[in-house]
mmCIF file of C-alpha atoms and ligand atoms in Angstrom:
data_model
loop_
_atom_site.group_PDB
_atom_site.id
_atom_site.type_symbol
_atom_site.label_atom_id
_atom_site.label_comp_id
_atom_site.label_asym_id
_atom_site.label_seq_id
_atom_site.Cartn_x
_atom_site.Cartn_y
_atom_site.Cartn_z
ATOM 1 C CA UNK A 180 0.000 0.000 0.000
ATOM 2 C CA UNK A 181 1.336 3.478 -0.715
ATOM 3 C CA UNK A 182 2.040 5.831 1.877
ATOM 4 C CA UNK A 183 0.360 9.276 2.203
ATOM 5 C CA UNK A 184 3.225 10.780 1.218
ATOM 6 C CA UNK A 185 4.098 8.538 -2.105
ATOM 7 C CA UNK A 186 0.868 9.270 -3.034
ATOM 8 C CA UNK A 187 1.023 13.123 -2.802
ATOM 9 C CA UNK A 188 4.312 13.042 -4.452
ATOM 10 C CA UNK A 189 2.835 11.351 -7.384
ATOM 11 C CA UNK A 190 0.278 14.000 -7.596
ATOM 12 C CA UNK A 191 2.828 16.885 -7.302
ATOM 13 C CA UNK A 192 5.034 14.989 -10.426
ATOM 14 C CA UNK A 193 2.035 14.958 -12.078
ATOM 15 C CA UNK A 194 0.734 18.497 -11.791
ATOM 16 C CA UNK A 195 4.678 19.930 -12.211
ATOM 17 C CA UNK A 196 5.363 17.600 -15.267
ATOM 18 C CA UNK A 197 8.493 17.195 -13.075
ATOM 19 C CA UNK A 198 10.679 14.555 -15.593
ATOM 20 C CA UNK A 199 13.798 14.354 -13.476
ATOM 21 C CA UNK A 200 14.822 15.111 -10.081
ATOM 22 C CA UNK A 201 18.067 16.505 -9.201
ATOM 23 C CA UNK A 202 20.538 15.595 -6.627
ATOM 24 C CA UNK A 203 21.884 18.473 -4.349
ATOM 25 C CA UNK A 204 24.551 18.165 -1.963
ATOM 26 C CA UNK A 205 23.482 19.652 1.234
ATOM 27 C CA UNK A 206 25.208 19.594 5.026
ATOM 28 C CA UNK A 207 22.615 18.914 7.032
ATOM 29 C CA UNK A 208 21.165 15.936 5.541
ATOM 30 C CA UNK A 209 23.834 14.748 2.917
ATOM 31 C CA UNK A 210 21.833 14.637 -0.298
ATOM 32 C CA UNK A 211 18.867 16.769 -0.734
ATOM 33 C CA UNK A 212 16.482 16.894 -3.798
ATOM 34 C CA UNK A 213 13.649 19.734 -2.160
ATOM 35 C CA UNK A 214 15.417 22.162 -4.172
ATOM 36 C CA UNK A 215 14.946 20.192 -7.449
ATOM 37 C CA UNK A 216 10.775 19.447 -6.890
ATOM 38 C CA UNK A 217 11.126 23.297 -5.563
ATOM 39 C CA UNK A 218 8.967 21.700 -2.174
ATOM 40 C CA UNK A 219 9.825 21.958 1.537
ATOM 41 C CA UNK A 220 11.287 19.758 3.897
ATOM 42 C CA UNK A 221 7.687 20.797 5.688
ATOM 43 C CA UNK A 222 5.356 19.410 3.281
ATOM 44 C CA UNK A 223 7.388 15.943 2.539
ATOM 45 C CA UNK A 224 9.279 15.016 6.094
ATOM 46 C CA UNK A 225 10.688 12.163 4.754
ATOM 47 C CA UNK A 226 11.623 12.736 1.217
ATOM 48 C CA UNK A 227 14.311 10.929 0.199
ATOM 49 C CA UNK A 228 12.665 7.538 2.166
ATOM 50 C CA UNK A 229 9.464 8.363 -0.485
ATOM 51 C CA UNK A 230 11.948 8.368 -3.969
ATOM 52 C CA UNK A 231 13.200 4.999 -2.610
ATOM 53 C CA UNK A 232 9.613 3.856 -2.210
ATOM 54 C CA UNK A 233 8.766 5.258 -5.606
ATOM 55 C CA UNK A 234 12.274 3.824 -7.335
ATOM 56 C CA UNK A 235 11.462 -0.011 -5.982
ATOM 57 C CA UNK A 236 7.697 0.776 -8.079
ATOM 58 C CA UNK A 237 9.210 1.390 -10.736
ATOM 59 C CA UNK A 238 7.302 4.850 -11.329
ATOM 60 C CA UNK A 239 11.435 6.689 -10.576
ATOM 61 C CA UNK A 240 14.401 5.355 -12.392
ATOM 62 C CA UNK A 241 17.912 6.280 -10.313
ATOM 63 C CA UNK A 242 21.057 6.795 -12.000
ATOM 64 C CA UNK A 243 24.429 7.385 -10.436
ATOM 65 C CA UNK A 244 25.442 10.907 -10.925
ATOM 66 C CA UNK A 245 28.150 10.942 -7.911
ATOM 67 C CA UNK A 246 29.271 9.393 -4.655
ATOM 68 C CA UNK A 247 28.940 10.541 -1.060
ATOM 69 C CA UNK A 248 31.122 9.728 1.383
ATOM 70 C CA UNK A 249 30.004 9.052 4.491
ATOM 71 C CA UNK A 250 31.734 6.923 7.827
ATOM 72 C CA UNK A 251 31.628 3.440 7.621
ATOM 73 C CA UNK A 252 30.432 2.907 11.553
ATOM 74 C CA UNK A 253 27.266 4.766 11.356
ATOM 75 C CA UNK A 254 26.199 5.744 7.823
ATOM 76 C CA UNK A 255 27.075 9.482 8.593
ATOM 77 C CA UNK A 256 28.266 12.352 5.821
ATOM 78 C CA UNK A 257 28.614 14.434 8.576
ATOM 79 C CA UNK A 258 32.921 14.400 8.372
ATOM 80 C CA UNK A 259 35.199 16.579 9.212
ATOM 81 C CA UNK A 260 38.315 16.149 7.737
ATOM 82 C CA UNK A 261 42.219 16.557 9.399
ATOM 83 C CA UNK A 262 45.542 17.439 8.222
ATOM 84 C CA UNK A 263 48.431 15.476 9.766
ATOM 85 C CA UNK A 264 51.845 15.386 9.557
ATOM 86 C CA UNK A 265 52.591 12.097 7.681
ATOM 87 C CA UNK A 266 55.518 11.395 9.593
ATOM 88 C CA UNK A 267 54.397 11.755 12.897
ATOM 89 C CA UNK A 268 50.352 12.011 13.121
ATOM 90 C CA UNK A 269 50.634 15.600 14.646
ATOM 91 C CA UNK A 270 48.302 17.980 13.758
ATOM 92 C CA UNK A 271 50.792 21.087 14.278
ATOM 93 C CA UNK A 272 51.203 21.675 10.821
ATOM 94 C CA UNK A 273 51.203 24.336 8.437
ATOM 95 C CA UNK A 274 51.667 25.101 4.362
ATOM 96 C CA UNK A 275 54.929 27.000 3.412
ATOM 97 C CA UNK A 276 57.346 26.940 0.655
ATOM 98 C CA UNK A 277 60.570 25.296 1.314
ATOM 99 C CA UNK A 278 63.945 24.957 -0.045
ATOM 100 C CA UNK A 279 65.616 21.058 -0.483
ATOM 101 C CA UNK A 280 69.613 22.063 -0.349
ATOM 102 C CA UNK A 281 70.739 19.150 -2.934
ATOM 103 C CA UNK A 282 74.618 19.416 -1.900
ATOM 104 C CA UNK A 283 73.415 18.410 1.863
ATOM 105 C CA UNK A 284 70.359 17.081 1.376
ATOM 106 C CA UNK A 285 68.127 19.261 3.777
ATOM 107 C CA UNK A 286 64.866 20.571 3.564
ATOM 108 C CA UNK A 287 62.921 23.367 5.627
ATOM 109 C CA UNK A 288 60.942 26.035 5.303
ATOM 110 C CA UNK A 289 62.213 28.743 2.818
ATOM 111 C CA UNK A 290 62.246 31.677 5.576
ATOM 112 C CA UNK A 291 64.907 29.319 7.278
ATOM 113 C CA UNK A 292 67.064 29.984 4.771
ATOM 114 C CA UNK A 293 66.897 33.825 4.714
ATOM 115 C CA UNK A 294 70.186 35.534 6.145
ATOM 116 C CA UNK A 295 70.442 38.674 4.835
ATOM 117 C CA UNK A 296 70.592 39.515 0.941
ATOM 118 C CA UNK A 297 72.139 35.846 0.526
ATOM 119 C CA UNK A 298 70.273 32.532 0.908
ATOM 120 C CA UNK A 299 71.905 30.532 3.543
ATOM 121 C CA UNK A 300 71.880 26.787 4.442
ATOM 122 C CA UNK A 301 70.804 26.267 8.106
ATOM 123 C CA UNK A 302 72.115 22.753 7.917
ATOM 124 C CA UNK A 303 75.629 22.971 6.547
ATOM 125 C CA UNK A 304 76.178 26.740 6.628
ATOM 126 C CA UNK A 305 76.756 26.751 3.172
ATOM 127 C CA UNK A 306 75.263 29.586 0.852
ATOM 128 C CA UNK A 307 72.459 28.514 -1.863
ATOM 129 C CA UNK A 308 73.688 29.675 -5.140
ATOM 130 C CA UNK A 309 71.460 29.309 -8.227
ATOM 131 C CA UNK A 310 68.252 27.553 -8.235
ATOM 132 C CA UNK A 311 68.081 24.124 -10.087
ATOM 133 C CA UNK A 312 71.590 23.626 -9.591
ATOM 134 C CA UNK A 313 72.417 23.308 -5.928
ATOM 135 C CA UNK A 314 68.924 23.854 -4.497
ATOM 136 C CA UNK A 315 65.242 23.224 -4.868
ATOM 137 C CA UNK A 316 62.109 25.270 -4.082
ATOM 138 C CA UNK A 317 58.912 23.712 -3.324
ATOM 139 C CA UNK A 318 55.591 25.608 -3.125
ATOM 140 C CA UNK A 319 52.433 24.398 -0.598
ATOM 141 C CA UNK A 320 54.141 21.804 1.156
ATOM 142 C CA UNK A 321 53.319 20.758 4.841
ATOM 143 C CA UNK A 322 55.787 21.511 7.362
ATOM 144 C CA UNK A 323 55.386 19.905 10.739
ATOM 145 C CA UNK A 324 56.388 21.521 13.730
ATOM 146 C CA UNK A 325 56.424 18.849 16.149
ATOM 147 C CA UNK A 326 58.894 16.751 13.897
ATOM 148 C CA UNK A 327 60.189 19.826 12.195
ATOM 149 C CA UNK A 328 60.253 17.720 8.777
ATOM 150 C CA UNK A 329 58.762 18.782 5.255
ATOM 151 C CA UNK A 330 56.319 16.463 3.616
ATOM 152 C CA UNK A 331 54.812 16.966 0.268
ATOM 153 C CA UNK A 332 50.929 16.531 1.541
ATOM 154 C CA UNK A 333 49.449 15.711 4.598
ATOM 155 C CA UNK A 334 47.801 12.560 5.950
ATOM 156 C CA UNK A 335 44.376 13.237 5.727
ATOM 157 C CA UNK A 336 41.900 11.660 8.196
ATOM 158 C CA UNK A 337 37.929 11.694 8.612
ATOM 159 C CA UNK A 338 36.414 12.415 12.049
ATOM 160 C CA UNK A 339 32.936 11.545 11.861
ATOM 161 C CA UNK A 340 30.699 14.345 14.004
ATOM 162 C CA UNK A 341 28.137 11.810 14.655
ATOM 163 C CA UNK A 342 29.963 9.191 16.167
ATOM 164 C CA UNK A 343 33.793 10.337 16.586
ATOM 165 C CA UNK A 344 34.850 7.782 14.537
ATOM 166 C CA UNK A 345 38.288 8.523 12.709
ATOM 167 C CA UNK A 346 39.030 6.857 9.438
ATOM 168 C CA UNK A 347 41.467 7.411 6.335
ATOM 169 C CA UNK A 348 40.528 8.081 3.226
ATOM 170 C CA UNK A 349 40.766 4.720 2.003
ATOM 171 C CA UNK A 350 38.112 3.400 5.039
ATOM 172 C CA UNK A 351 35.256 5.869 4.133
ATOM 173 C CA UNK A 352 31.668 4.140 2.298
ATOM 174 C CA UNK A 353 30.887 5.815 -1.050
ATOM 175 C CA UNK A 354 27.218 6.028 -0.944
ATOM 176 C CA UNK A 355 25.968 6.795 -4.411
ATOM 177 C CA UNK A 356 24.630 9.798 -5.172
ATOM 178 C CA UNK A 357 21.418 9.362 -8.104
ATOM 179 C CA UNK A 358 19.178 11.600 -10.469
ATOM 180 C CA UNK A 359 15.715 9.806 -10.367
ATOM 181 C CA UNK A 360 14.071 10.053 -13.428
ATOM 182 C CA UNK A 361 10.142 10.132 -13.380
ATOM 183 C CA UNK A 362 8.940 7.151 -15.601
ATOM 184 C CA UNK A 363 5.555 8.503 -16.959
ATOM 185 C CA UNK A 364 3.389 6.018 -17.904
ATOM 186 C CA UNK A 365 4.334 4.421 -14.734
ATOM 187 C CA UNK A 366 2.982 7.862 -12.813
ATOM 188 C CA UNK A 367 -0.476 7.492 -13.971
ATOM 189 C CA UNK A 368 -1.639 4.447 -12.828
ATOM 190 C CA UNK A 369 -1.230 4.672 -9.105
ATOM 191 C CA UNK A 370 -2.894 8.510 -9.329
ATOM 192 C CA UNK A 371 -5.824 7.138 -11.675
ATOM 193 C CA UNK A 372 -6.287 3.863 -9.448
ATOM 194 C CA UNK A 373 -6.621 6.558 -6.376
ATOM 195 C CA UNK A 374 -8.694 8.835 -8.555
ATOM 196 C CA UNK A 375 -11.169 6.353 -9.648
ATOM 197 C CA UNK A 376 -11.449 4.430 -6.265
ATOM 198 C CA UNK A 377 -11.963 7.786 -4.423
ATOM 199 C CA UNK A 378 -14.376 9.017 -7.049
ATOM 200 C CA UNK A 379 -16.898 6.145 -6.895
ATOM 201 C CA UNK A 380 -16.013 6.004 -2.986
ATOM 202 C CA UNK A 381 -17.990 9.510 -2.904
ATOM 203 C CA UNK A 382 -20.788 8.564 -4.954
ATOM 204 C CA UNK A 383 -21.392 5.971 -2.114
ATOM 205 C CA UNK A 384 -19.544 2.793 -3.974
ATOM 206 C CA UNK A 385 -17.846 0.667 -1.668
ATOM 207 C CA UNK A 386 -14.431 0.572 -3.248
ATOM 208 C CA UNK A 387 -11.809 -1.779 -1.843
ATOM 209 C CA UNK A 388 -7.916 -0.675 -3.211
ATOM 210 C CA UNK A 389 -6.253 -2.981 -4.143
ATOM 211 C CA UNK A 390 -8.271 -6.014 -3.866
ATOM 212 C CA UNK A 391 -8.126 -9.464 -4.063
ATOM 213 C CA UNK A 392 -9.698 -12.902 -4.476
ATOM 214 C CA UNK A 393 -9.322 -16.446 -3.558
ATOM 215 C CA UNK A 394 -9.888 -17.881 -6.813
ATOM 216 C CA UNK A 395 -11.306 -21.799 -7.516
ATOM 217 C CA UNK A 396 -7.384 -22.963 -8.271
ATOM 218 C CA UNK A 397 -6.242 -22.140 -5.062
ATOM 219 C CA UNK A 398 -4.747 -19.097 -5.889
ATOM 220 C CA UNK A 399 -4.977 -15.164 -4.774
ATOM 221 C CA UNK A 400 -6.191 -13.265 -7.443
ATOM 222 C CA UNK A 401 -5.134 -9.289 -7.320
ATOM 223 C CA UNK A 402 -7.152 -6.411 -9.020
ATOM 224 C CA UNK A 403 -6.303 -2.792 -9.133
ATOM 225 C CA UNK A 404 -9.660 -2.312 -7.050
ATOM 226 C CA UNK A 405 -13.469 -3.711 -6.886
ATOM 227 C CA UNK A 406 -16.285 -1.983 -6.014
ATOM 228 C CA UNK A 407 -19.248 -3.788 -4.253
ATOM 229 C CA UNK A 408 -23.066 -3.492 -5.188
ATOM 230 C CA UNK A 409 -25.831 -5.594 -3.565
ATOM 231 C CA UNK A 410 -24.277 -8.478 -3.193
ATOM 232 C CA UNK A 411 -22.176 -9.039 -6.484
ATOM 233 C CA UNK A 412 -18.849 -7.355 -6.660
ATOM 234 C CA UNK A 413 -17.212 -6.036 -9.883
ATOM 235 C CA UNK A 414 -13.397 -6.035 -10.404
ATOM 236 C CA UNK A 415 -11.418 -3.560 -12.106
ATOM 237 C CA UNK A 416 -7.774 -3.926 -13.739
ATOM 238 C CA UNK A 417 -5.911 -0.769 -14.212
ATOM 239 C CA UNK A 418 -3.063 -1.565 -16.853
ATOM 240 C CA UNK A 419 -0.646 1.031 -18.657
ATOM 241 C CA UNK A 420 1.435 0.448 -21.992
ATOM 242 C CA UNK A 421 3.202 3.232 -24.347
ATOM 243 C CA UNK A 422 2.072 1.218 -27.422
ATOM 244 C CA UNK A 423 -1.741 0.571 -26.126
ATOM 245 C CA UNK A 424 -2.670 -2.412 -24.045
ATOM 246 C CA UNK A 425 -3.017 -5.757 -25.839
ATOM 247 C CA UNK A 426 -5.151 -8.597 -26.022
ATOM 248 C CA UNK A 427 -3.106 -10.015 -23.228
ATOM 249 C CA UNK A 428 -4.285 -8.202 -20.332
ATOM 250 C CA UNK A 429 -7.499 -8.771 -21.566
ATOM 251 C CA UNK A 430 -6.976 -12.919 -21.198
ATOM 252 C CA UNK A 431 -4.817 -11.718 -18.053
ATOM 253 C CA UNK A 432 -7.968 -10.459 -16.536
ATOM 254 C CA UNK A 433 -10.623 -12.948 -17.885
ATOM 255 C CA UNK A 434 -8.349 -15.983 -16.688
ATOM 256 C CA UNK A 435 -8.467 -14.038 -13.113
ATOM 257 C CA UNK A 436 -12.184 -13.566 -13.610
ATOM 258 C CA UNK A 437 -12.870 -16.808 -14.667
ATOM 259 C CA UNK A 438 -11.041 -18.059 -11.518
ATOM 260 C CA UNK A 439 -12.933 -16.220 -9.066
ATOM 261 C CA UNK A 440 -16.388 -16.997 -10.535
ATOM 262 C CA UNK A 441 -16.940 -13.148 -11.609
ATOM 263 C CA UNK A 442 -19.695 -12.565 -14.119
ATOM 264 C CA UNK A 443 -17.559 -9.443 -16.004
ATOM 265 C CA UNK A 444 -15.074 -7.108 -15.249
ATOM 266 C CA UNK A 445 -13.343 -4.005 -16.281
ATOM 267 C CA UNK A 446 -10.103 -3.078 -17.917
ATOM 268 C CA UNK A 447 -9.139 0.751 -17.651
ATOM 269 C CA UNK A 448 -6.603 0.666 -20.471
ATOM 270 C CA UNK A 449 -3.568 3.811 -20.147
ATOM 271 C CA UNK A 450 -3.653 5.430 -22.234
ATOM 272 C CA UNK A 451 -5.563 3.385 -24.768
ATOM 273 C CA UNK A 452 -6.186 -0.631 -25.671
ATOM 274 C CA UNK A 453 -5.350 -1.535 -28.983
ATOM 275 C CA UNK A 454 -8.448 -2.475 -31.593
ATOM 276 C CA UNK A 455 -7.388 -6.305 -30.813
ATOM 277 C CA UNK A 456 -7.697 -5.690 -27.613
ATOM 278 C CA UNK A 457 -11.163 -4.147 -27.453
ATOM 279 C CA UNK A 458 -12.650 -6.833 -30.063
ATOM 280 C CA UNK A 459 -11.343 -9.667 -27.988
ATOM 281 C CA UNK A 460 -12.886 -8.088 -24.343
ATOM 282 C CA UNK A 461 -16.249 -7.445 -26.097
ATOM 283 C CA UNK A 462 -16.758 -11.453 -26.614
ATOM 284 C CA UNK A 463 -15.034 -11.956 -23.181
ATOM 285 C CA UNK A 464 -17.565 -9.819 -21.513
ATOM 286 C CA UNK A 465 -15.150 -7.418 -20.416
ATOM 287 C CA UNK A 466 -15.919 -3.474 -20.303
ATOM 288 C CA UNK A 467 -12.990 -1.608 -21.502
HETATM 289 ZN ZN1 ZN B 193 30.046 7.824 12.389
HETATM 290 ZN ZN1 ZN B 194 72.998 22.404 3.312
HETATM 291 ZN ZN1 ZN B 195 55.736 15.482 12.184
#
């Protein structure tokens, strides 16, 4: 059965003519797509729960646009992310441009090497001469200050703000990230099954949505809905197909029909049956 909300959000991608709905990265709750349907968090609590819902119908179609990373203990996006000194794990760091001194083999922070007009080695006293040929400059590199070495980037480690989990890179879930497209011919059955059931239900029908039978072979037989009068009951099949519904949802219904003992039934046909079709429910005693 389809929630309240599934159902309203078939009605709004209806009345929009909404045909795909955008992913949109957002702090608080990871992946958003309000912003997309232009609807607020208000109206549809649970949104994202609702496109799932919709997706496993087959009325959305999700396609990987992007990943989201997100901590591997509790499902959270909600990371904050560290620079450490790859040597040592300290987090006393900071970016500067350094010099390597190639005749010695030491590296530091450029301003180290400042003594006077003249670049000077603070390791083996030695002054730099030309660059490229006895020394090296580097630019945005991490020095650390605990270790007071020069790395070329920084470890980089998640803290998870929901949890306090800390993970590397390499230990964070990639959640994908889809685009839902909005399968229309898909859309209008669920809306026209609700339409029609609630439209008889005011004109005093009893209406039961979906319904089902326990037919002579045993088995349950499903309908889109059935509506009750005296004491026969008539059963309705609501069936959709781009290129008109065939004869076989005709036999598909007559063969549940005939199961169940039902006199006739009907076949609401999106957006049309095909000629075969029709001919074929006429001698069935099927209403199309
Ligand atoms: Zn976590
Ligand atoms: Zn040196
Ligand atoms: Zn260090």
């Amino acid at each position: 059965m389809a929630s309240k909300f599934a159902d309203m959000l078939i009605d709004l991608l209806l009345k929009k003519g909404v045909k795909e709905i955008e992913p949109k990265l957002d702090y608080d709750y990871g992946v958003s797509y309000y912003e997309s349907l232009g609807i607020s968090r208000d109206d549809f609590p649970n949104l994202n729960d609702i496109l799932i819902e919709l997706e496993r119908k087959g009325i959305l179609k999700g396609t990987k646009v992007g990943t989201i990373p997100t901590c591997p203990n509790c499902g959270s996006h909600k990371l904050i992310l560290r620079l450490l000194c790859p040597i040592c794990d300290s987090p006393n760091i900071r970016r500067v441009e350094a010099i390597h001194h190639i005749s010695c083999n030491f590296t530091a922070p450029s301003d180290m090497f400042s003594s006077g007009e003249i670049l000077r080695c603070p390791n083996c006293g030695k002054p730099l001469r030309a660059i490229g040929v006895d020394y090296n400059k580097y630019q945005n590199v991490i020095y650390c200050e605990n270790c007071k070495r020069v790395s070329i980037s920084p470890k980089l480690i998640f803290i998870c703000s929901d949890c306090g989990e800390s993970m590397s890179e390499g230990e964070l879930d990639l959640k994908p990230l889809l685009r839902y497209e909005v399968i229309e011919e898909r859309l209008l059955k669920p809306s026209l099954e609700r339409a029609i059931s609630e439209g008889l239900e005011r004109r005093g029908v009893e209406v039961k949505h979906p319904s089902e039978a326990i037919g002579a072979s045993g088995l349950t037989q499903r309908f889109s809905l059935s509506v009750k009068g005296g004491d026969s009951e008539r059963f309705i099949d609501i069936v959709e197909s781009s290129e008109g519904v065939g004869e076989e949802k005709v036999l598909a219904l007559f063969g549940k029909l005939f199961d169940i003992s039902a006199k006739g039934g009907v076949l609401v046909a999106i957006p049309r049956a095909t000629q075969e079709a029709k001919t074929l429910a006429k001698s069935l005693n099927i209403e199309i």
